XYZ file of C-alpha atoms in Angstrom:
590
model
C 16.517 -8.921 19.280
C 13.812 -6.284 18.915
C 14.086 -5.976 15.120
C 13.684 -9.763 14.742
C 10.581 -9.692 16.957
C 9.147 -6.822 14.940
C 9.682 -8.754 11.694
C 7.758 -11.766 13.017
C 4.930 -9.507 14.256
C 4.760 -7.775 10.896
C 4.597 -11.071 8.975
C 1.701 -12.337 11.077
C -0.205 -9.091 10.581
C 0.376 -9.080 6.825
C -1.732 -12.226 6.377
C -4.942 -10.468 7.403
C -7.390 -9.316 4.738
C -9.596 -6.262 4.828
C -13.281 -7.158 4.785
C -16.237 -5.039 3.676
C -17.225 -4.776 7.360
C -13.782 -3.398 8.308
C -13.796 -0.967 5.386
C -17.283 0.158 6.410
C -16.200 0.703 10.019
C -12.949 2.549 9.321
C -13.684 4.429 6.087
C -17.417 4.717 5.431
C -18.906 5.092 8.927
C -16.744 8.108 9.933
C -18.187 9.833 6.838
C -21.723 8.536 7.337
C -23.336 11.965 6.935
C -21.891 12.493 3.465
C -22.634 8.901 2.444
C -26.212 9.307 3.709
C -26.618 12.478 1.629
C -25.232 10.538 -1.330
C -27.760 7.752 -0.812
C -30.630 10.258 -0.563
C -29.481 11.910 -3.802
C -29.204 8.630 -5.663
C -32.657 7.553 -4.438
C -34.094 10.895 -5.602
C -32.313 10.443 -8.940
C -33.609 6.881 -9.280
C -37.201 7.805 -8.401
C -37.058 10.740 -10.817
C -35.863 8.287 -13.470
C -39.021 6.173 -12.983
C -41.188 9.122 -14.038
C -40.343 8.763 -17.759
C -41.473 5.091 -18.084
C -44.611 5.819 -16.077
C -45.517 8.838 -18.178
C -44.755 6.861 -21.376
C -47.498 4.400 -20.350
C -49.876 7.309 -19.685
C -48.982 8.790 -23.091
C -49.785 5.622 -25.007
C -52.817 4.426 -22.999
C -54.544 7.709 -22.139
C -53.242 10.863 -23.811
C -52.905 9.655 -27.429
C -56.158 7.622 -27.605
C -58.124 10.524 -26.044
C -56.225 13.206 -28.013
C -55.986 15.186 -24.767
C -53.703 18.161 -25.514
C -53.971 19.616 -22.020
C -52.838 16.368 -20.416
C -50.031 16.144 -23.016
C -48.628 19.523 -21.927
C -49.002 18.525 -18.286
C -47.180 15.243 -19.024
C -44.320 17.045 -20.806
C -43.967 19.402 -17.822
C -43.728 16.462 -15.420
C -41.082 14.721 -17.568
C -38.969 17.909 -17.912
C -39.164 18.451 -14.147
C -38.095 14.853 -13.511
C -35.159 15.184 -15.944
C -34.089 18.419 -14.195
C -34.215 16.708 -10.793
C -32.121 13.853 -12.225
C -29.526 16.245 -13.630
C -29.196 18.288 -10.409
C -29.030 15.222 -8.160
C -26.400 13.619 -10.443
C -24.278 16.784 -10.303
C -24.521 17.037 -6.513
C -23.821 13.327 -6.132
C -20.608 13.519 -8.135
C -19.585 16.855 -6.624
C -20.022 15.785 -2.992
C -18.839 12.173 -3.067
C -16.109 12.377 -5.718
C -14.478 15.372 -4.012
C -14.725 13.629 -0.638
C -13.207 10.487 -2.167
C -10.229 12.440 -3.504
C -9.810 14.137 -0.119
C -9.792 10.703 1.522
C -7.136 9.489 -0.939
C -4.870 12.462 -0.151
C -5.489 11.935 3.581
C -4.644 8.243 3.352
C -1.506 8.908 1.302
C -0.261 11.334 3.947
C -1.114 8.832 6.687
C 0.669 5.947 4.943
C 3.729 8.087 4.153
C 3.936 9.143 7.797
C 3.702 5.501 8.864
C 6.390 4.444 6.388
C 8.783 7.094 7.711
C 8.207 5.760 11.236
C 9.417 2.267 10.295
C 12.917 1.084 11.229
C 15.885 1.319 8.864
C 15.877 -2.484 8.463
C 12.531 -2.196 6.633
C 13.987 0.219 4.059
C 17.074 -1.963 3.646
C 14.795 -4.774 2.439
C 12.301 -2.745 0.389
C 12.748 -0.923 -2.915
C 12.019 2.785 -2.708
C 10.124 2.644 -6.013
C 7.895 -0.115 -4.627
C 7.128 2.040 -1.594
C 6.235 4.982 -3.837
C 3.770 2.726 -5.657
C 2.230 1.543 -2.403
C 1.840 5.046 -1.032
C 0.500 6.599 -4.241
C -1.352 3.767 -6.022
C -2.698 1.333 -3.426
C -5.026 3.893 -1.856
C -6.476 4.983 -5.218
C -9.229 2.346 -5.101
C -10.692 3.889 -1.939
C -12.535 6.369 -4.141
C -14.859 3.486 -5.040
C -15.772 2.965 -1.390
C -16.590 6.535 -0.434
C -17.194 7.778 -3.980
C -19.926 6.912 -6.423
C -19.044 3.195 -6.721
C -20.468 1.870 -3.450
C -23.276 4.441 -3.372
C -24.272 3.461 -6.905
C -24.308 -0.161 -5.847
C -26.535 0.546 -2.835
C -28.682 3.089 -4.667
C -28.918 0.839 -7.698
C -30.011 -2.030 -5.493
C -32.784 0.200 -4.100
C -33.869 1.062 -7.646
C -33.806 -2.630 -8.594
C -36.007 -3.567 -5.608
C -38.547 -0.794 -6.338
C -38.535 -1.810 -10.017
C -39.055 -5.469 -9.069
C -42.130 -4.589 -6.965
C -43.615 -2.596 -9.873
C -42.878 -5.436 -12.331
C -44.537 -8.021 -10.102
C -47.648 -5.844 -9.905
C -47.645 -5.397 -13.689
C -47.165 -9.069 -14.585
C -45.791 -11.633 -12.089
C -45.221 -14.352 -14.736
C -43.142 -12.172 -16.988
C -41.198 -10.982 -13.911
C -40.528 -14.579 -12.821
C -39.239 -15.449 -16.295
C -36.756 -12.545 -16.091
C -35.725 -13.321 -12.517
C -34.360 -16.814 -13.287
C -31.531 -15.800 -15.715
C -30.694 -12.788 -13.529
C -30.272 -15.061 -10.492
C -27.893 -17.256 -12.502
C -25.884 -14.175 -13.467
C -25.736 -13.029 -9.835
C -24.301 -16.410 -8.796
C -21.672 -16.263 -11.578
C -20.689 -12.719 -10.556
C -20.192 -13.634 -6.876
C -17.977 -16.566 -7.838
C -15.977 -14.343 -10.194
C -15.319 -11.707 -7.527
C -13.753 -14.310 -5.218
C -11.467 -15.286 -8.098
C -10.607 -11.684 -9.042
C -9.646 -10.290 -5.611
C -6.335 -12.220 -5.283
C -5.508 -11.146 -8.852
C -5.945 -7.465 -7.953
C -3.961 -7.965 -4.758
C -1.121 -9.577 -6.707
C -1.316 -6.810 -9.305
C -0.469 -4.226 -6.658
C 2.610 -6.259 -5.716
C 3.740 -6.693 -9.342
C 3.083 -3.022 -10.079
C 5.227 -2.016 -7.103
C 8.052 -4.300 -8.257
C 7.982 -2.916 -11.800
C 7.900 0.703 -10.604
C 10.655 -0.077 -8.102
C 12.916 -1.446 -10.823
C 12.092 1.480 -13.115
C 12.997 3.952 -10.338
C 16.338 2.179 -9.842
C 16.991 2.192 -13.587
C 16.403 5.929 -13.911
C 18.494 6.670 -10.807
C 21.366 4.524 -12.088
C 21.263 5.632 -15.717
C 24.945 6.671 -15.672
C 26.029 3.181 -14.564
C 23.754 1.588 -17.175
C 25.180 3.696 -19.983
C 28.750 3.284 -18.726
C 28.460 -0.514 -18.982
C 26.408 -0.425 -22.205
C 23.622 -2.266 -20.364
C 20.572 -0.548 -21.892
C 19.401 -3.750 -23.613
C 19.821 -5.738 -20.402
C 17.756 -3.263 -18.358
C 15.116 -3.078 -21.080
C 14.809 -6.872 -20.994
C 14.327 -6.853 -17.210
C 11.678 -4.133 -17.473
C 9.915 -5.920 -20.342
C 9.767 -9.103 -18.249
C 8.122 -7.143 -15.417
C 5.676 -5.457 -17.793
C 4.818 -8.873 -19.298
C 4.119 -10.258 -15.821
C 1.839 -7.286 -15.153
C 0.120 -7.826 -18.506
C -0.573 -11.487 -17.698
C -2.126 -10.431 -14.403
C -4.330 -7.827 -16.104
C -5.287 -10.385 -18.741
C -6.587 -12.730 -16.033
C -8.810 -10.059 -14.506
C -10.015 -8.903 -17.937
C -10.865 -12.484 -18.862
C -12.924 -12.906 -15.694
C -14.639 -9.553 -16.229
C -15.286 -10.367 -19.907
C -16.836 -13.695 -18.867
C -19.202 -11.849 -16.508
C -20.071 -9.270 -19.151
C -20.733 -11.873 -21.845
C -22.762 -13.954 -19.370
C -24.886 -10.915 -18.552
C -25.357 -10.147 -22.264
C -26.410 -13.720 -23.015
C -28.722 -14.166 -20.019
C -30.308 -10.726 -20.374
C -30.701 -11.387 -24.088
C -32.624 -14.566 -23.282
C -34.751 -12.684 -20.759
C -35.489 -9.906 -23.298
C -36.419 -12.413 -26.006
C -38.719 -14.198 -23.583
C -40.351 -10.899 -22.598
C -40.980 -10.088 -26.265
C -42.665 -13.445 -26.746
C -44.714 -13.431 -23.559
C -45.583 -9.720 -23.869
C -46.597 -10.176 -27.495
C -48.883 -13.054 -26.496
C -50.525 -11.032 -23.705
C -51.070 -8.041 -26.023
C -52.622 -10.271 -28.695
C -54.898 -11.672 -25.989
C -55.736 -8.075 -24.965
C -54.534 -8.876 -21.442
C -51.844 -6.165 -21.701
C -51.925 -2.767 -23.354
C -49.139 -1.325 -25.487
C -48.476 1.197 -22.709
C -48.246 -1.595 -20.122
C -45.737 -3.475 -22.269
C -43.603 -0.333 -22.813
C -43.839 0.503 -19.099
C -42.790 -3.075 -18.210
C -39.802 -3.010 -20.609
C -38.571 0.376 -19.403
C -38.935 -0.541 -15.721
C -37.192 -3.832 -16.488
C -34.229 -1.764 -17.673
C -34.151 -0.008 -14.286
C -34.021 -3.370 -12.528
C -31.413 -4.904 -14.832
C -29.063 -1.885 -15.069
C -27.629 -2.188 -11.500
C -27.186 -5.931 -11.950
C -25.308 -5.430 -15.226
C -23.232 -2.700 -13.560
C -22.355 -5.161 -10.815
C -19.466 -6.547 -12.874
C -17.914 -3.084 -13.177
C -18.739 -1.795 -9.680
C -17.886 -5.175 -8.120
C -14.481 -5.135 -9.817
C -13.892 -1.607 -8.550
C -14.788 -2.578 -4.977
C -12.653 -5.717 -5.218
C -9.714 -3.620 -6.443
C -10.300 -1.139 -3.615
C -10.258 -3.896 -0.984
C -7.121 -5.451 -2.514
C -5.392 -2.052 -2.319
C -6.560 -1.660 1.287
C -5.125 -5.106 2.071
C -1.679 -3.906 1.039
C -2.139 -0.548 2.763
C -3.123 -2.331 5.987
C 0.073 -4.400 5.777
C 2.067 -1.183 6.062
C -0.179 0.395 8.685
C 0.041 -2.704 10.897
C 3.837 -2.780 10.885
C 5.586 -1.922 14.121
C 7.042 1.582 14.118
C 10.351 2.381 15.770
C 8.651 4.399 18.494
C 6.003 1.700 19.172
C 8.437 -0.155 21.421
C 6.757 0.046 24.834
C 10.158 -0.096 26.535
C 11.264 3.260 25.067
C 9.985 5.358 27.954
C 13.059 7.509 28.753
C 12.933 11.058 27.366
C 16.270 12.832 27.263
C 15.910 16.478 28.255
C 19.642 17.109 27.756
C 22.759 15.000 27.250
C 26.485 15.172 27.834
C 27.137 12.640 25.065
C 28.957 9.686 26.647
C 28.355 6.548 24.569
C 29.204 3.094 25.939
C 29.081 -0.259 24.140
C 28.907 -3.161 26.603
C 29.365 -6.640 25.092
C 27.336 -5.731 21.972
C 26.677 -8.247 19.182
C 24.634 -7.679 16.035
C 23.327 -9.728 13.100
C 21.515 -8.622 9.953
C 20.408 -12.237 9.512
C 19.677 -14.662 12.342
C 22.723 -16.754 13.223
C 25.168 -14.634 11.197
C 26.727 -12.118 13.570
C 28.653 -9.251 11.999
C 29.685 -7.825 15.399
C 30.969 -9.995 18.261
C 30.976 -8.750 21.867
C 32.023 -5.161 21.143
C 32.867 -3.114 24.264
C 34.230 0.445 24.399
C 33.478 3.857 25.894
C 33.336 7.128 23.965
C 33.565 9.848 26.656
C 31.560 13.046 26.199
C 33.357 15.447 23.879
C 35.901 12.860 22.733
C 36.752 11.604 19.239
C 36.592 7.853 18.669
C 37.912 6.640 15.319
C 36.984 3.308 13.754
C 39.443 1.788 11.278
C 39.702 -1.553 9.571
C 39.172 -3.284 6.273
C 35.911 -3.055 4.320
C 33.167 -5.208 5.783
C 34.803 -5.406 9.196
C 31.779 -3.845 10.966
C 32.715 -0.150 11.254
C 29.541 1.164 9.632
C 27.451 -1.234 11.710
C 28.914 0.261 14.903
C 28.099 3.737 13.538
C 24.544 2.585 12.695
C 24.063 1.246 16.209
C 25.350 4.516 17.691
C 22.818 6.425 15.564
C 19.996 4.009 16.633
C 19.468 3.052 12.986
C 20.053 -0.519 14.165
C 19.317 -2.334 17.429
C 21.814 -4.766 19.027
C 21.040 -8.472 19.069
C 22.613 -8.726 22.508
C 24.502 -6.483 24.906
C 23.712 -2.909 25.909
C 24.505 0.504 24.432
C 24.135 3.437 26.817
C 24.005 7.201 26.434
C 25.067 8.967 29.643
C 24.524 5.621 31.464
C 20.941 5.363 30.124
C 20.085 2.165 28.219
C 19.677 3.376 24.610
C 17.104 0.627 23.884
C 14.794 2.296 26.438
C 15.318 5.864 25.254
C 12.695 7.647 23.149
C 14.301 7.867 19.710
C 13.182 11.410 18.915
C 14.565 12.714 22.193
C 17.960 11.145 21.340
C 18.161 11.956 17.643
C 17.571 15.675 18.161
C 21.088 15.710 19.625
C 22.512 13.643 16.757
C 24.287 14.745 13.586
C 25.230 12.299 10.841
C 27.344 12.619 7.703
C 26.851 9.379 5.821
C 29.290 7.596 3.544
C 26.801 7.936 0.669
C 25.705 11.480 1.409
C 22.140 12.189 0.293
C 21.123 15.585 -1.036
C 17.610 16.619 -1.968
C 16.693 18.179 -5.283
C 16.563 21.918 -4.748
C 19.039 24.633 -3.837
C 22.244 24.505 -1.803
C 20.563 26.736 0.790
C 17.575 24.376 1.192
C 19.846 21.362 1.644
C 22.011 22.978 4.319
C 18.950 24.258 6.200
C 17.198 20.874 6.049
C 17.744 20.017 9.770
C 16.794 23.563 10.866
C 14.481 25.257 8.323
C 14.006 28.196 10.711
C 17.750 28.819 11.223
C 18.897 32.417 11.000
C 20.939 33.719 8.078
C 23.849 34.213 10.480
C 23.778 30.536 11.554
C 23.551 29.486 7.913
C 26.543 31.607 6.906
C 28.576 30.297 9.867
C 27.894 26.705 8.745
C 28.739 27.585 5.135
C 32.052 29.125 6.144
C 32.909 26.381 8.648
C 32.522 23.711 5.954
C 34.141 25.910 3.285
C 31.027 25.646 1.113
C 31.467 29.314 0.162
C 34.768 28.318 -1.478
C 32.747 27.020 -4.449
C 29.359 28.760 -4.078
C 31.021 32.160 -4.457
C 31.849 31.103 -8.024
C 28.200 30.294 -8.837
C 25.967 33.016 -10.293
C 23.135 32.128 -7.894
C 25.385 31.376 -4.912
C 23.535 29.427 -2.215
C 20.386 29.525 -4.348
C 21.997 27.383 -7.060
C 19.898 24.364 -8.040
C 21.903 21.147 -7.580
C 19.705 18.614 -9.408
C 18.498 15.223 -8.192
C 20.804 13.873 -5.459
C 23.123 16.831 -6.129
C 24.321 15.561 -9.534
C 25.448 19.063 -10.570
C 28.046 19.141 -7.782
C 31.337 17.268 -7.534
C 31.847 14.573 -4.896
C 33.900 16.901 -2.729
C 31.337 19.690 -3.020
C 28.510 17.350 -2.044
C 30.548 16.157 0.930
C 31.197 19.690 2.172
C 27.531 20.550 1.757
C 26.603 17.500 3.887
C 29.102 18.578 6.572
C 27.662 22.114 6.563
C 24.238 20.579 7.108
C 25.574 18.673 10.129
C 27.252 21.820 11.506
C 23.992 23.794 11.233
C 22.159 21.047 13.149
C 24.468 21.850 16.100
C 24.380 18.303 17.547
C 25.955 16.916 20.727
C 26.933 13.655 19.008
C 28.388 13.447 15.515
C 28.845 10.342 13.399
C 31.132 10.776 10.389
C 30.939 7.731 8.140
C 33.748 8.087 5.582
C 33.157 11.862 5.694
C 36.318 12.599 3.698
C 36.206 9.609 1.358
C 35.194 11.597 -1.740
C 37.524 14.532 -1.290
C 40.577 15.511 -3.269
C 43.679 16.596 -1.363
C 42.777 20.299 -1.455
C 39.176 19.718 -0.369
C 40.319 17.325 2.348
C 42.637 19.963 3.780
C 39.741 22.439 3.908
C 37.442 19.880 5.509
C 39.984 18.919 8.138
C 39.942 22.531 9.318
C 36.140 22.596 9.460
C 35.992 19.227 11.202
C 38.219 20.560 13.952
C 35.528 23.161 14.707
C 32.693 20.698 14.159
C 33.917 18.084 16.654
C 34.942 20.551 19.345
C 33.162 19.676 22.633
C 31.090 17.068 20.811
C 31.205 13.291 21.073
C 32.410 12.121 17.668
C 32.524 8.676 16.112
C 34.459 8.844 12.853
C 35.147 6.185 10.227
C 37.926 6.819 7.731
C 40.024 4.765 5.333
C 42.513 7.627 5.192
C 44.272 7.126 8.514
C 46.001 10.509 8.228
C 42.619 12.133 8.960
C 42.285 10.576 12.429
C 45.753 10.981 13.926
C 44.401 13.392 16.561
C 41.552 11.094 17.676
C 41.354 10.478 21.437
C 41.034 6.750 20.796
C 41.245 4.519 17.749
C 39.453 1.172 17.525
C 40.813 -1.282 14.983
C 37.911 -3.479 13.846
C 38.434 -6.781 12.054
C 35.792 -9.465 11.422
C 33.400 -7.742 13.803
C 35.812 -7.598 16.746
C 38.016 -4.929 18.315
C 41.546 -6.232 17.748
C 43.397 -3.083 18.879
C 42.533 0.010 20.889
C 44.482 3.172 21.771
C 45.585 6.516 20.363
C 47.715 6.937 17.243
C 51.078 6.948 19.001
C 50.215 3.964 21.207
C 49.047 1.872 18.254
C 52.078 2.783 16.139
C 54.319 1.738 19.036
C 52.567 -1.668 19.204
C 53.451 -2.312 15.542
C 50.291 -4.378 15.116
C 47.380 -4.225 12.660
C 47.045 -0.416 12.826
C 50.785 -0.025 12.248
C 50.506 -2.229 9.138
C 47.570 -0.223 7.775
C 49.199 3.128 8.487
C 52.627 2.296 7.041
C 51.008 0.713 3.960
C 49.009 3.899 3.282
C 52.075 6.059 3.950
C 53.934 4.221 1.172
C 51.043 4.822 -1.200
């Protein structure tokens, strides 16, 4: 029932949106010292920028009319100093905040990836791996605009605009009022546009993840695509996704273009009005040429942050939309977050007991019905039955990849639902039906569960699984690169490598899910020898379609339609002449 509860909790949490206040509290405030330095630098840069307009007024109204060469040199020195201060402060601003922003992105990516790995298997069963890659790598990108120059520019620019406004009012309040009206209209339009844009950015992240997810699947399944001549079909699916993404981008670009054109039009009106009013005042000798130039240049300082608002506002909106999706993941319930999992296993014997266990992937559709059996410590329990009967589900429950809907599973008489997962899984070894190998060398893949294993342990595992039977033929031996998912190896070779990995892990409990399904007769014979060593004194749950591989199992469970229909050892079940007898004699004929 726990996985169903977790799903409902996760859905309720996903509806929440990240606000500026939350982003400030969790991202900006912990880095307040750096942000404060950034604000100081941008204020220094902005004040230094005001020197040029001010000195331009002095040049026109005092220096040129008086032909004062000394004051001219002094003025040039002040302007050069101001430009130098601007350049240095700009460099430091970018260096400090941009680097910190990139550090934050890498930190967040690591944090999100760690969270994703802590989620239950059911989450991965319902989510494309490519979509998850997009969410881990892309959704946090926008954070650079919160801690980087984006937000600081907005705050610093606002400071510059306020200082500029005070100067403009002192210069000419009527001209300032004329400018302020169209700018206020633009500000209102921009705020309305941002509310419209945020859902678009949020949806873009979702579409982007879907497109990348499909692309990842396409590249991984390229052999199947080519085998069925389905290139055109896959291209059409990808094009449809790209078109959907384009339509989303078009919406945001349209909104941004509307803001930009509105700013151009309204600022154009303001500029035209200033020319007219300023010209009138100069003709009336109520304003000097220097005053007019000073006013126009300072006006630029006030308008610039407001014009930038469309760009910076879009960046911040995109950042918050990305944080929304990141928060969805971070708020999901991890496997270990179950408060009932308080039992830490210091050591185990390995006795597994299923007591009246039922399981459903979807509510109301049980795939297991009241399963009960005991796998004594050190014994071999084999699961047989037709495809879809529930064998792999029993294996998944034994590995704690799944949680029962009802009933209890125990390990050494301890309720498995209350056991800390890490303390249980360190005693667990699994060889999956679809064995997964990482890109790299044979050595790296075998040592995956124990990177610090000795060379002696490694060689023992290699020999036990008969991996050396084929690696001895490779020029690089164990250091041979196997390609993505081990594509350079045969099915049997990949299977033996996976078994060697399980042997090196030295577990107390082993789950073999179709461990010999991909082997030819010769490889299977070799593996059977290694399995005999692997399962010795270990609790083993093995699934196999080839019934000849499990004749020596201590007990065999025949599973059909999610129920145990027969139970016993090979000889007992053959003597019954029931379902197992039918399966065994049918395979013997084949």
